[in-house]
PDB file of C-alpha atoms in Angstrom:
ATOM      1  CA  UNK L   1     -13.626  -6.323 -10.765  1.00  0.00           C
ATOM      2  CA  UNK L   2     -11.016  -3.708 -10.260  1.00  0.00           C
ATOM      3  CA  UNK L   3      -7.526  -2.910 -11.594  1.00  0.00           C
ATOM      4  CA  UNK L   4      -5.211  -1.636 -10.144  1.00  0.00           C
ATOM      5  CA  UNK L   5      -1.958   0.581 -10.810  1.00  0.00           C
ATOM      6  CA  UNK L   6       1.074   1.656  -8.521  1.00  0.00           C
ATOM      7  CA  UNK L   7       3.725   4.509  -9.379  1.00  0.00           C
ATOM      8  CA  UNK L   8       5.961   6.706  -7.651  1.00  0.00           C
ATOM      9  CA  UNK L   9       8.679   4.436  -6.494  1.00  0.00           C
ATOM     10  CA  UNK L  10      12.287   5.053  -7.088  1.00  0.00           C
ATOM     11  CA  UNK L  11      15.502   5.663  -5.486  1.00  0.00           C
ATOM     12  CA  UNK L  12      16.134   7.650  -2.360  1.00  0.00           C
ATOM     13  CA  UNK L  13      18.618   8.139   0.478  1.00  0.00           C
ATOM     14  CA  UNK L  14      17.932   7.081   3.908  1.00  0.00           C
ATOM     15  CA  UNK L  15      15.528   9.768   5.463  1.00  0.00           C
ATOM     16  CA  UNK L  16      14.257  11.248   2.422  1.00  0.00           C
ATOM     17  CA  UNK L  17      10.476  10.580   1.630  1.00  0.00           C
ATOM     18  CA  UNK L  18       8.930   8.916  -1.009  1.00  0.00           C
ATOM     19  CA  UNK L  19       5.153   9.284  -2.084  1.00  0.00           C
ATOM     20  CA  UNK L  20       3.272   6.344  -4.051  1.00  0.00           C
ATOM     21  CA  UNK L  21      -0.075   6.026  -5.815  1.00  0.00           C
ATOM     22  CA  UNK L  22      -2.259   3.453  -6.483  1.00  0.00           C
ATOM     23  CA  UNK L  23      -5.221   4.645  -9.259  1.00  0.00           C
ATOM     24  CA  UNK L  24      -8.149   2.153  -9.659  1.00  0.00           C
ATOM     25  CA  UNK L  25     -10.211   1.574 -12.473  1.00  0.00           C
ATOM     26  CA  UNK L  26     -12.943  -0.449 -13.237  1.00  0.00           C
ATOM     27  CA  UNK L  27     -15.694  -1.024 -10.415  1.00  0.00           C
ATOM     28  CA  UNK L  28     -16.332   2.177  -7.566  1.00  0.00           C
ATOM     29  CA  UNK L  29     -13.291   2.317  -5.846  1.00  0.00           C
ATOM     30  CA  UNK L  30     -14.862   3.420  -2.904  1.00  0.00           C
ATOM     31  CA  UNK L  31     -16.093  -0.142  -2.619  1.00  0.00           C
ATOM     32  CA  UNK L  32     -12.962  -1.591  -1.988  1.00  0.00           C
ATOM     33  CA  UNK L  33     -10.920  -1.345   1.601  1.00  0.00           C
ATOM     34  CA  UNK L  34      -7.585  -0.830   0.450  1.00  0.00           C
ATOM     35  CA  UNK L  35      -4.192  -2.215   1.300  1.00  0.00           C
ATOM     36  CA  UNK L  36       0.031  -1.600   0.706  1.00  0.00           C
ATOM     37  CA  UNK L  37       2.216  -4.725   0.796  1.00  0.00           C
ATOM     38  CA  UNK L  38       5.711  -4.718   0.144  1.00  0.00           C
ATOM     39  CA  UNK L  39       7.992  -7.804  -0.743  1.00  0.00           C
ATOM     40  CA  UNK L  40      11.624  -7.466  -0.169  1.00  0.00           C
ATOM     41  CA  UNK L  41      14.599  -9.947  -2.074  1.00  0.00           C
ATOM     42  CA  UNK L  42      14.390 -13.542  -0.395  1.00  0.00           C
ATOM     43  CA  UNK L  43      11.565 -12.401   2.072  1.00  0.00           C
ATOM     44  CA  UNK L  44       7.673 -12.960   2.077  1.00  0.00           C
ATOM     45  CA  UNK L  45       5.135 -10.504   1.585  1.00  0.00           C
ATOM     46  CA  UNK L  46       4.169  -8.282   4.454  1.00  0.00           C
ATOM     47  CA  UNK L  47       1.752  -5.926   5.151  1.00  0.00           C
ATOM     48  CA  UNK L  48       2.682  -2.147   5.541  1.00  0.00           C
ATOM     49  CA  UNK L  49      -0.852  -0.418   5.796  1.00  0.00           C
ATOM     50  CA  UNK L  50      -4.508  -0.189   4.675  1.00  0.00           C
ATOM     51  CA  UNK L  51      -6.832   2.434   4.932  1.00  0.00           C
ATOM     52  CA  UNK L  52     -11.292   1.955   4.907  1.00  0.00           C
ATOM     53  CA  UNK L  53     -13.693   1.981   1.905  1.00  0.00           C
ATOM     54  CA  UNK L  54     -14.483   5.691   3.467  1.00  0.00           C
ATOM     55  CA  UNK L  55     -10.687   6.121   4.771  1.00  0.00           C
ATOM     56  CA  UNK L  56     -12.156   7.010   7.731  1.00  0.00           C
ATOM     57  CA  UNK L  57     -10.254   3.997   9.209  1.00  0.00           C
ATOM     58  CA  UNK L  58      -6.532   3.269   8.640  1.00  0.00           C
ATOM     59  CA  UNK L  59      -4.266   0.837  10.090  1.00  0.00           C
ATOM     60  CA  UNK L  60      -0.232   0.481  10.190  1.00  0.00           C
ATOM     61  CA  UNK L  61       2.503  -2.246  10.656  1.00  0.00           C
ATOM     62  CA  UNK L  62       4.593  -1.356  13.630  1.00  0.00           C
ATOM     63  CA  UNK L  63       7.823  -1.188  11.197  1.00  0.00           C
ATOM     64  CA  UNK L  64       6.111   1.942  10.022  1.00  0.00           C
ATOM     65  CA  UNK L  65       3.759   3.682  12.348  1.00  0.00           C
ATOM     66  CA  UNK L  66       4.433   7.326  12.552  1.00  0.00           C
ATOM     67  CA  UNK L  67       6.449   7.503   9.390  1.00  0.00           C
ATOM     68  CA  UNK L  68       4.279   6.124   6.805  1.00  0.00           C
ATOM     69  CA  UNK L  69       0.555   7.483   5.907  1.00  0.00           C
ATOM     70  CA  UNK L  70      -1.674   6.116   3.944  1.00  0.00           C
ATOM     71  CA  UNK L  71      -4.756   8.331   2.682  1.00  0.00           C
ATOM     72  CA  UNK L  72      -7.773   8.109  -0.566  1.00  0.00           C
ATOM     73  CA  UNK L  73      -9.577  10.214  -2.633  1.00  0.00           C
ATOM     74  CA  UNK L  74     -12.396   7.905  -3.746  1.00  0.00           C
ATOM     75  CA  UNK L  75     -13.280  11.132  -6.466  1.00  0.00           C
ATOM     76  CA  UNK L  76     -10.138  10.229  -7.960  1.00  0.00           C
ATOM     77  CA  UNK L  77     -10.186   6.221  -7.954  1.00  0.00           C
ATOM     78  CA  UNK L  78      -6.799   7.033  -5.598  1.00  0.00           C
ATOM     79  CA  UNK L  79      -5.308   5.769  -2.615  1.00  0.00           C
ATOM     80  CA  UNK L  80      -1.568   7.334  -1.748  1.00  0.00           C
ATOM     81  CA  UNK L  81       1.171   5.752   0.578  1.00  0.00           C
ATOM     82  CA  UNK L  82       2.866   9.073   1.747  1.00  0.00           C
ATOM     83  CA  UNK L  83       6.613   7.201   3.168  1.00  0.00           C
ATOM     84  CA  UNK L  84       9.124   9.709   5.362  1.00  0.00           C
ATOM     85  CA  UNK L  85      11.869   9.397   7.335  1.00  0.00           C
ATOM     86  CA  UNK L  86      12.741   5.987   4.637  1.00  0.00           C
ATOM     87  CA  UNK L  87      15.419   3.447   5.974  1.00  0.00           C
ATOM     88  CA  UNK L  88      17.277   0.966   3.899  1.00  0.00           C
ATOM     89  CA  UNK L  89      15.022  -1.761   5.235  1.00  0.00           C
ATOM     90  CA  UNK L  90      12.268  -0.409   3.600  1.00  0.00           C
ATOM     91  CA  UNK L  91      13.508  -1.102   0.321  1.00  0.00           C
ATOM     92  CA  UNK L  92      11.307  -3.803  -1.325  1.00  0.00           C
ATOM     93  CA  UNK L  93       8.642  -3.740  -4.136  1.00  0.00           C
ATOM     94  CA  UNK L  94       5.294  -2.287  -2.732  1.00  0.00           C
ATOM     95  CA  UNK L  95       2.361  -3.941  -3.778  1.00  0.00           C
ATOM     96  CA  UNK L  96      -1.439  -2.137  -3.552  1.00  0.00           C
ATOM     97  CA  UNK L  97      -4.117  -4.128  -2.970  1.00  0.00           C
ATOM     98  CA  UNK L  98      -7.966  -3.886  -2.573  1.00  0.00           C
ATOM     99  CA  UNK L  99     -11.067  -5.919  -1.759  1.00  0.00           C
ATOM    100  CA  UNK L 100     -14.497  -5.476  -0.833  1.00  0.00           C
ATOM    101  CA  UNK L 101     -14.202  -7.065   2.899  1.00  0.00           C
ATOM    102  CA  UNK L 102     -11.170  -8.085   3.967  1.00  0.00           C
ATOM    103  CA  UNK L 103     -11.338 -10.995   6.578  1.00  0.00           C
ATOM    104  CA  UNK L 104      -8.003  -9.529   8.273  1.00  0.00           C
ATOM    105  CA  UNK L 105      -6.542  -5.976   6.584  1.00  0.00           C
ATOM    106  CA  UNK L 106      -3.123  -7.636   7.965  1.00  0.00           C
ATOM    107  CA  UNK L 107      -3.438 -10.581   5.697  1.00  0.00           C
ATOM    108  CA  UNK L 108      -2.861 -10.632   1.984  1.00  0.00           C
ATOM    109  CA  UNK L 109      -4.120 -13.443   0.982  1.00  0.00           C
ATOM    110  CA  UNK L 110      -7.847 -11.773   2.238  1.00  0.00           C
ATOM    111  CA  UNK L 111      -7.397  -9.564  -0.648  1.00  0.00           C
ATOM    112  CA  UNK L 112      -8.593 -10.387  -4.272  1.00  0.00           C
ATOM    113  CA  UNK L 113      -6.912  -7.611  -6.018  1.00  0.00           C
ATOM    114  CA  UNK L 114      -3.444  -6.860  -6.651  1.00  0.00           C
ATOM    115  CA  UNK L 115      -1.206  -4.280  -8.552  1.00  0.00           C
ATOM    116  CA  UNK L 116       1.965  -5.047 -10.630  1.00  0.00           C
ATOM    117  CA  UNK L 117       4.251  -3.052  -8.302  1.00  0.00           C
ATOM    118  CA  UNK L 118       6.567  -0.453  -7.385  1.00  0.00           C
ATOM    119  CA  UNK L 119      10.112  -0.767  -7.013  1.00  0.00           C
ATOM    120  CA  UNK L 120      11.585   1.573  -3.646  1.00  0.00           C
ATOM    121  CA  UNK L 121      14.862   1.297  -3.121  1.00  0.00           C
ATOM    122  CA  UNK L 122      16.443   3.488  -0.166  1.00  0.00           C
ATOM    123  CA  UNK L 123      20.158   3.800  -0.302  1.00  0.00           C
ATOM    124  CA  UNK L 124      22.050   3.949   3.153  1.00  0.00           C
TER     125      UNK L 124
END
């Protein structure tokens, strides 16, 4: 089993940059493929990206492609969400999540492991 924590959300304007972590503890991180969600107010989870037990594969939602990057440092148990160029529809609470083998990186309900959350909120 692994835990997991986010941090680094806050409050930004539109087209500043935000940068959020995820640390793991527990089991070998680099173990896990590794996911961001984000949930906004009256909306359903969605995916945002996810990034390979090796992170030598990483994939992207269209809202976010070529803003967003996701990267790991399995030495450090961490996986980082690097957000630019932020919009006010990004606001939402992101969500990291890992499993061993995802069925579909897209789909959260393939992973097993969830964090508590980050709150983003971009201002117009």
């Amino acid at each position: 089993q692994v835990q997991l924590s986010e941090s680094g959300g806050g409050l930004v304007q539109a087209g500043g940059s935000l940068r959020l972590s995820c640390v793991a503890s527990g089991r070998t991180f680099s173990g896990y493929t590794t996911g961001w969600f984000r949930q906004a107010p009256g909306k359903e989870r969605e995916f945002v990206a996810s990034i390979s037990r090796s992170g030598a594969f990483t994939g992207y939602a269209d809202s976010v492609k070529g803003r967003f990057t996701i990267s790991r440092d399995n030495g450090k148990n961490t996986v980082v969400l690097q957000m630019n160029s932020l919009k006010p529809e990004d606001t939402a609470v992101y969500y990291c999540a890992a499993d061993p083998s995802p069925s579909t990186w897209s789909r959260d309900s393939a992973y097993d492991y969830w964090g508590q959350g980050t709150q983003v909120t971009v201002s117009s």
